[in-house]
């Protein structure tokens, strides 16, 4: 039997843009929900204490607020989504590599759709959570609300921008896949040693 070199693609099937968008959306969602959980009282409302005009203490309560009663179910529901996305991406990556441009494009399209679902799910969750934080914090000014508002505002903006981005990744994955392929340049290759008839067939 003769040894033959099989040319295999070593590229990651997931476009860099899709990876960055999904990581950004997921990271912002986790950060916003974590902050809202730490700010909430009894897991469901936000309260502030201020000095009253008569020298007394004025307590302001804003409810509902995205505390643990809301964020824990969000985290629990996100876990199977992320795990499923990782497993599907792993399955796409473990497919028999090929230098065929059409095969590479197909794998990039598939991975873009998977990551787009993650972006879309995070955006659909981030917009109401961050938006509710902004509404409640703005209506109950007090100590410690400024920093939270500085986070919730951009978080809501990220969610709004991620909505069309995630939708485009799911509906039009080829656009992102082709742009990524053009930016990546030539597909790097590695030589994999094969044996026997199977190797001979792989070179045909």
Short mmCIF file of C-alpha atoms in Angstrom, two decimals, residues 80-94 114:
data_model
loop_
_atom_site.label_atom_id
_atom_site.label_comp_id
_atom_site.label_asym_id
_atom_site.label_seq_id
_atom_site.Cartn_x
_atom_site.Cartn_y
_atom_site.Cartn_z
CA UNK A 80 -29.21 24.76 27.02
CA UNK A 81 -29.10 27.28 24.16
CA UNK A 82 -25.36 27.85 24.56
CA UNK A 83 -24.63 24.15 25.08
CA UNK A 84 -26.65 23.23 21.99
CA UNK A 85 -24.87 25.87 19.92
CA UNK A 86 -21.46 24.60 21.04
CA UNK A 87 -22.39 21.00 20.23
CA UNK A 88 -23.70 21.91 16.79
CA UNK A 89 -20.60 24.00 16.02
CA UNK A 90 -18.44 21.09 17.15
CA UNK A 91 -20.38 18.80 14.82
CA UNK A 92 -19.84 21.22 11.92
CA UNK A 93 -16.14 21.45 12.74
CA UNK A 94 -15.72 17.68 12.96
CA UNK A 114 -26.28 28.76 14.68
#
